[in-house]
Amino acid sequence: MADTSKRTIFVTLYQAGESIYELMDKVMVIDAGRMLYQGPANEARQYFIDLGFHCHEQSTTADFLTSLCDPNARQFQPGREA
């Protein structure tokens, strides 16, 4: 819900910088029509790390979440490969 207009706003972003991502309260990650995550934006990165996905230190949260939807880009932590 937007603070100024009290409206719900849906936004799709690709390669959003961290400062833009941090403006979001909630995020939904959808891949091939399936919801992978829906919840607080500030918890999404850790959620997938806890599941065993590898996130490069220099990767923004938005880039990391986008990479999870690409089988050629997503990486697993050592010993946690599928």
mmCIF file of C-alpha atoms in Angstrom, residues 4-49:
data_model
loop_
_atom_site.group_PDB
_atom_site.id
_atom_site.type_symbol
_atom_site.label_atom_id
_atom_site.label_comp_id
_atom_site.label_asym_id
_atom_site.label_seq_id
_atom_site.Cartn_x
_atom_site.Cartn_y
_atom_site.Cartn_z
ATOM 1 C CA THR A 4 0.634 8.763 0.050
ATOM 2 C CA SER A 5 -2.359 7.340 -1.808
ATOM 3 C CA LYS A 6 -3.219 4.236 0.264
ATOM 4 C CA ARG A 7 -3.203 2.084 -2.869
ATOM 5 C CA THR A 8 -1.648 -1.278 -3.560
ATOM 6 C CA ILE A 9 1.042 -1.019 -6.222
ATOM 7 C CA PHE A 10 2.449 -3.897 -8.278
ATOM 8 C CA VAL A 11 5.862 -3.353 -9.834
ATOM 9 C CA THR A 12 7.985 -5.615 -11.994
ATOM 10 C CA LEU A 13 11.675 -4.859 -11.970
ATOM 11 C CA TYR A 14 14.651 -6.279 -13.777
ATOM 12 C CA GLN A 15 18.155 -5.439 -12.596
ATOM 13 C CA ALA A 16 16.949 -3.084 -9.890
ATOM 14 C CA GLY A 17 19.625 -1.527 -7.742
ATOM 15 C CA GLU A 18 19.685 -2.321 -4.030
ATOM 16 C CA SER A 19 18.453 1.173 -3.135
ATOM 17 C CA ILE A 20 15.350 0.655 -5.295
ATOM 18 C CA TYR A 21 14.755 -2.868 -3.970
ATOM 19 C CA GLU A 22 14.912 -1.585 -0.389
ATOM 20 C CA LEU A 23 11.867 0.613 -1.098
ATOM 21 C CA MET A 24 9.711 -2.505 -1.445
ATOM 22 C CA ASP A 25 7.825 -3.890 1.546
ATOM 23 C CA LYS A 26 6.906 -7.251 0.025
ATOM 24 C CA VAL A 27 8.152 -9.281 -2.905
ATOM 25 C CA MET A 28 6.772 -12.179 -4.905
ATOM 26 C CA VAL A 29 9.094 -14.415 -6.920
ATOM 27 C CA ILE A 30 7.329 -16.348 -9.686
ATOM 28 C CA ASP A 31 8.967 -18.837 -12.050
ATOM 29 C CA ALA A 32 7.096 -20.633 -14.836
ATOM 30 C CA GLY A 33 3.778 -19.711 -13.245
ATOM 31 C CA ARG A 34 4.737 -21.016 -9.806
ATOM 32 C CA MET A 35 5.228 -18.845 -6.772
ATOM 33 C CA LEU A 36 8.628 -19.482 -5.196
ATOM 34 C CA TYR A 37 8.348 -16.844 -2.494
ATOM 35 C CA GLN A 38 5.892 -14.270 -1.211
ATOM 36 C CA GLY A 39 6.678 -12.233 1.829
ATOM 37 C CA PRO A 40 8.768 -9.444 3.307
ATOM 38 C CA ALA A 41 11.281 -8.109 0.798
ATOM 39 C CA ASN A 42 13.976 -7.811 3.437
ATOM 40 C CA GLU A 43 13.723 -11.547 4.237
ATOM 41 C CA ALA A 44 13.742 -12.977 0.691
ATOM 42 C CA ARG A 45 17.528 -13.190 0.239
ATOM 43 C CA GLN A 46 18.068 -15.051 3.520
ATOM 44 C CA TYR A 47 15.120 -17.358 2.827
ATOM 45 C CA PHE A 48 16.769 -18.696 -0.331
ATOM 46 C CA ILE A 49 20.226 -18.807 1.241
#
